[in-house]
Short mmCIF file of C-alpha atoms in Angstrom, two decimals:
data_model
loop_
_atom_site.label_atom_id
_atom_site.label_comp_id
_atom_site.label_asym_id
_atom_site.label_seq_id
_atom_site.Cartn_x
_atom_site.Cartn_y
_atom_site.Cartn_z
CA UNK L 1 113.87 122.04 92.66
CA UNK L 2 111.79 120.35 89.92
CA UNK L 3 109.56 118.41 92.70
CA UNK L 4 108.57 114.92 91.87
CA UNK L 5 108.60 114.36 88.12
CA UNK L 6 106.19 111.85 86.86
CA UNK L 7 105.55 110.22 83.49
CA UNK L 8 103.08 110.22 81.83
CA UNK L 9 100.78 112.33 83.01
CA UNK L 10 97.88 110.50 81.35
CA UNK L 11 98.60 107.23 79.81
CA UNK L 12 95.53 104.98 77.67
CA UNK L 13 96.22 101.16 77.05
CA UNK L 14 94.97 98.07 75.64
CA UNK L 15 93.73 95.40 78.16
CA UNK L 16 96.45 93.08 78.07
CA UNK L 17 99.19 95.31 76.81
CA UNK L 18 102.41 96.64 78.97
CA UNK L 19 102.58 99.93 81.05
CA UNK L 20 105.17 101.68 82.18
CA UNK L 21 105.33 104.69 84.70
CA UNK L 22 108.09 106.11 85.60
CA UNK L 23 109.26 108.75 88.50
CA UNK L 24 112.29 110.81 89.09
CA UNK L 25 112.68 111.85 93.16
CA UNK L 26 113.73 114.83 94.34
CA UNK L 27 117.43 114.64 94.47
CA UNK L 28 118.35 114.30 98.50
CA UNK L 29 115.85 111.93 98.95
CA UNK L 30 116.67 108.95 100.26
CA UNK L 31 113.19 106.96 100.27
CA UNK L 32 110.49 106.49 97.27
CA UNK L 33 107.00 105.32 97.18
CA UNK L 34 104.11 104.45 94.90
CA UNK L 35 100.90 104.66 95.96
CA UNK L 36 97.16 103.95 93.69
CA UNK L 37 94.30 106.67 94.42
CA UNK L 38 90.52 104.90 92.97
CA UNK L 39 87.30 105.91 94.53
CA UNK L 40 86.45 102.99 95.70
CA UNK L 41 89.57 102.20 97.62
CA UNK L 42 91.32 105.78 98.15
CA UNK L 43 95.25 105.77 98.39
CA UNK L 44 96.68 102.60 98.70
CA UNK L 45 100.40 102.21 98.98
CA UNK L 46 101.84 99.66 96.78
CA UNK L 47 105.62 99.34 97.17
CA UNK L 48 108.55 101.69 99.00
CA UNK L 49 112.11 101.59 98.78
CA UNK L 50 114.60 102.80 101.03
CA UNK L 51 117.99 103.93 99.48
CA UNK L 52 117.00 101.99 96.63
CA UNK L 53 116.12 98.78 98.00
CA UNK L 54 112.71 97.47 98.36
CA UNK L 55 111.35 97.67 101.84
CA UNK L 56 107.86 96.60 101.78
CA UNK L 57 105.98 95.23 98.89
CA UNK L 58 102.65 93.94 100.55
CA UNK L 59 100.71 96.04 98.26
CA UNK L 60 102.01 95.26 94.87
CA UNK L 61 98.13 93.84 94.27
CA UNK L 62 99.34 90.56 92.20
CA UNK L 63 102.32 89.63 90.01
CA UNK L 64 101.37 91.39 87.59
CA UNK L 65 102.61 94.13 89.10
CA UNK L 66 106.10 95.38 89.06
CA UNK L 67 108.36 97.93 90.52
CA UNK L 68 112.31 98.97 90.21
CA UNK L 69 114.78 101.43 91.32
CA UNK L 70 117.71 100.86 89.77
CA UNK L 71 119.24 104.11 91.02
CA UNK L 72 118.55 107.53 93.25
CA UNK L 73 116.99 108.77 90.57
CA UNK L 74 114.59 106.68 88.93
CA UNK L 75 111.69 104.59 89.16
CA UNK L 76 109.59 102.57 87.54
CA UNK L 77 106.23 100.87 87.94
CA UNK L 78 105.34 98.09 85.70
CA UNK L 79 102.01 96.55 84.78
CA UNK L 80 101.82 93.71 82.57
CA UNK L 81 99.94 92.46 81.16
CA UNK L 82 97.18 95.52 82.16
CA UNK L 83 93.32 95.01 82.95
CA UNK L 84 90.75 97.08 83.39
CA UNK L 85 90.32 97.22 86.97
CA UNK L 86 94.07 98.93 87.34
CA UNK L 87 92.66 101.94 85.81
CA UNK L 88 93.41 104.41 88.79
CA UNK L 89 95.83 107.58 89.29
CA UNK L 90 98.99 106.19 90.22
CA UNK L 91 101.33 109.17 92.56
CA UNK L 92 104.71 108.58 93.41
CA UNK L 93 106.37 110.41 96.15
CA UNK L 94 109.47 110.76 97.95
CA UNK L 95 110.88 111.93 101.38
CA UNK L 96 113.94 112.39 103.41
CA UNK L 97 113.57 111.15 106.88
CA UNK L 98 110.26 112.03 108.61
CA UNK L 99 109.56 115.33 107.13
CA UNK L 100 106.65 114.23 105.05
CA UNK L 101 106.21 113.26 101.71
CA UNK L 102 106.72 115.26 98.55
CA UNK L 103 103.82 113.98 95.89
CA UNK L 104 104.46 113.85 92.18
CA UNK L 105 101.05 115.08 89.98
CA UNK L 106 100.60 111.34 89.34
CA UNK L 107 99.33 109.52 86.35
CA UNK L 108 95.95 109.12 84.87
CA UNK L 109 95.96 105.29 83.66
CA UNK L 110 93.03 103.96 81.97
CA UNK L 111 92.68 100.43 80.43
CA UNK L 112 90.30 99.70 77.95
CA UNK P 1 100.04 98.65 113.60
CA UNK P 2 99.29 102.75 113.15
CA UNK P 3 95.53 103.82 111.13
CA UNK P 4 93.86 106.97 110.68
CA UNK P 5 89.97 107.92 110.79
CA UNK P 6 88.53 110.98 109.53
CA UNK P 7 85.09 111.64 110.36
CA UNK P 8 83.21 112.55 107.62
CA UNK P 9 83.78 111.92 103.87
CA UNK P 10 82.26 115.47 103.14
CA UNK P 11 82.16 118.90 104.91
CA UNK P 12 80.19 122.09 103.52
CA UNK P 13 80.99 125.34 105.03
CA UNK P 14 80.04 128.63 104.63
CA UNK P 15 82.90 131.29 103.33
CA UNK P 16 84.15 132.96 106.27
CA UNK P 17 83.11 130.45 108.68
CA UNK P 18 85.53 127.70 110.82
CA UNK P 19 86.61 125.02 109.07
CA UNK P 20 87.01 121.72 110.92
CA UNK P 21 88.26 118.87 109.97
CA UNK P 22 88.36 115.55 112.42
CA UNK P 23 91.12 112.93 112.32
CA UNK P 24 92.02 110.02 114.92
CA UNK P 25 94.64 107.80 115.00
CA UNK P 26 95.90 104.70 115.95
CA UNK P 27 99.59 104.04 117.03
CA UNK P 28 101.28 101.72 119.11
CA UNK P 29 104.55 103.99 119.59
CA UNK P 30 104.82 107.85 119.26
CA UNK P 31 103.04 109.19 115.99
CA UNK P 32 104.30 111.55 113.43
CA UNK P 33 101.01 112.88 111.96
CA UNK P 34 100.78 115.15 108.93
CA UNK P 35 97.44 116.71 107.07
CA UNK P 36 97.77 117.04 103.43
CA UNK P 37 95.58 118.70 100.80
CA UNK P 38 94.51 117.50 97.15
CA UNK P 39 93.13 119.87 94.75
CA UNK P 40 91.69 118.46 91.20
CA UNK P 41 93.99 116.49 89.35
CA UNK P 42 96.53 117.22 91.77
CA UNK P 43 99.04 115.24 93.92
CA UNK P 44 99.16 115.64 97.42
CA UNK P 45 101.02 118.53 98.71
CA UNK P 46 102.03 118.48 102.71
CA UNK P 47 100.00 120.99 104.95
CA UNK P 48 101.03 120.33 108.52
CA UNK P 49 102.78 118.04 110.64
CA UNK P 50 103.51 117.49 113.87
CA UNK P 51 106.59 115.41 115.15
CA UNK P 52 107.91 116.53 118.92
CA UNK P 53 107.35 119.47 120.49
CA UNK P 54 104.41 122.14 120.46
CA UNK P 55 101.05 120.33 120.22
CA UNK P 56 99.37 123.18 118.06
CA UNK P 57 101.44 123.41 115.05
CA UNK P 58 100.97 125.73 111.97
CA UNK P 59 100.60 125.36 108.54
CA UNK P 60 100.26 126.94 104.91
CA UNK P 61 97.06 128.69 104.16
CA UNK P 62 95.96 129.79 107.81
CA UNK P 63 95.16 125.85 108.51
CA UNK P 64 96.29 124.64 111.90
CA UNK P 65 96.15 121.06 114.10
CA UNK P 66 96.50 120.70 117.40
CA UNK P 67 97.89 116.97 118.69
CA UNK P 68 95.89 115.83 121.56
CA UNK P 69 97.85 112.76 122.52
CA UNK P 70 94.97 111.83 125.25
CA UNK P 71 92.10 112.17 122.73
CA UNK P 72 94.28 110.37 120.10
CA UNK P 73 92.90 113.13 117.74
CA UNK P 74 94.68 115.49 115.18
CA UNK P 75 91.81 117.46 114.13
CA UNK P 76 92.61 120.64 111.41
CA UNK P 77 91.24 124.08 111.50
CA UNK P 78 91.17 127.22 110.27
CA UNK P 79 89.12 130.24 111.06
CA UNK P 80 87.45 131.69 108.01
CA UNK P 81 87.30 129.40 105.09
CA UNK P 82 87.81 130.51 101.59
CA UNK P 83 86.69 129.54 98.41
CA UNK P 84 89.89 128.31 97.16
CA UNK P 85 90.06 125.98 100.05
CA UNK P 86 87.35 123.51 98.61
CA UNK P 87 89.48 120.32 97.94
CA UNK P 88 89.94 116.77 99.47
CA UNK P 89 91.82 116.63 102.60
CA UNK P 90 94.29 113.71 103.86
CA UNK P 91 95.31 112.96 107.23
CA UNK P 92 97.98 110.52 107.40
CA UNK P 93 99.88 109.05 110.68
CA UNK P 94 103.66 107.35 110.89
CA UNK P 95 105.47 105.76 113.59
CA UNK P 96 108.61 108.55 113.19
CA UNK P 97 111.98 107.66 114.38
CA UNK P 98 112.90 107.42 110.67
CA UNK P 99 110.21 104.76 109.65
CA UNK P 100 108.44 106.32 106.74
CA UNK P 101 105.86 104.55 106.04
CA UNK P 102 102.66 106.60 106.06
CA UNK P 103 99.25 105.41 106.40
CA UNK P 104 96.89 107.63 104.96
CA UNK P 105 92.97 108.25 106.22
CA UNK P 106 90.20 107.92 103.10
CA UNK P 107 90.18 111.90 103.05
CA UNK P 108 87.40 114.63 103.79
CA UNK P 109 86.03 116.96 100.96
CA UNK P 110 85.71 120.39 102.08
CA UNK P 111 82.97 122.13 99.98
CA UNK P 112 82.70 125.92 100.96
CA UNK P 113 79.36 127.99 100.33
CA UNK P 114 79.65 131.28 99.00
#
């Protein structure tokens, strides 16, 4: 198994422009999550669906934040328009049941 | 609502000497409880975890935990550290019975001597 695929790896916007990330679970899996890593604030989940449906999106930080599933197989996480202070490292993870989580290697956004 | 606390944001040990690692948690029903490890530019990859059963549980790399459910605590170990242990370490806690949400601690970075 592939693991958690995430793209990009490292991704370099425009303040005020779109971003995209996108995740592919490992196949099985049945829940997804996004979390933000910063040093300031560590990880913070954001958003997690549960066969494909949204469960709890208390930590999408503000509108401009988006996420989707639209199947077992892909997600994205949308940011527009971007500022500077979402620069972070953005994981996404999966997991089947309780058996823990399986991390992708995340991606390095920065906006300038 | 479930938390985590890890004491200490940084640890130095020597090489060869015992590497521990503190974590408490908070849960109002049964915890799972998992440690994970983060090397540079890395994602998180799953050490340990302890659902039901044996208290001590085992993990990759010679680390072990050992769930004290009267000291709320979760603390890791391992013997002899190694170099290629240095990295940031993650305890997290969820409430189990299938509900997967995990709440992470703010992590401990091991630094080892040589």
């Amino acid at each position: 198994d592939a693991g958690v695929i995430q793209s990009p790896r490292h991704e370099v916007t425009e303040m005020g422009q779109e971003v995209t990330l996108r995740c592919k679970p490992i196949s099985g899996h049945n829940s997804l999550f996004w979390y933000r890593q910063t040093m300031m604030r560590g990880l913070e989940l954001l958003i997690y669906f549960n066969n494909n449906v949204p469960i709890d999106d208390s930590g999408m930080p503000e509108d401009r934040f988006s996420a989707k599933m639209p199947n077992a197989s892909f997600s994205t996480l949308k940011i527009q328009p971007s500022e500077p202070r979402d620069s972070a490292v953005y994981f996404c993870a999966s997991s089947l049941q309780e058996y823990g989580y399986t991390f992708g290697s995340g991606t390095r956004l920065t906006v300038v | 609502a479930q938390s985590v606390t890890q004491l200490g944001s940084h640890v130095s040990v020597s090489e060869g000497a015992l590497v521990l690692l503190r974590c408490n948690y908070s849960s109002s029903v049964p915890p799972y409880l998992f440690w994970y490890v983060q090397y540079p530019n890395q994602g998180l990859q799953l050490l340990l975890k302890y659902t039901t059963g044996a208290t001590l549980v085992k993990g990759i790399n010679g680390f072990e935990a050992e769930f004290k459910k009267s000291e709320t605590s979760f603390h890791l170990t391992k013997p002899s550290a190694h170099m290629s242990d240095a990295a940031e370490y993650f305890c997290a806690v969820s409430e189990g019975g299938g509900y997967q949400k995990v709440t992470f601690g703010t992590g401990t970075k091991l630094q080892v001597i040589p």
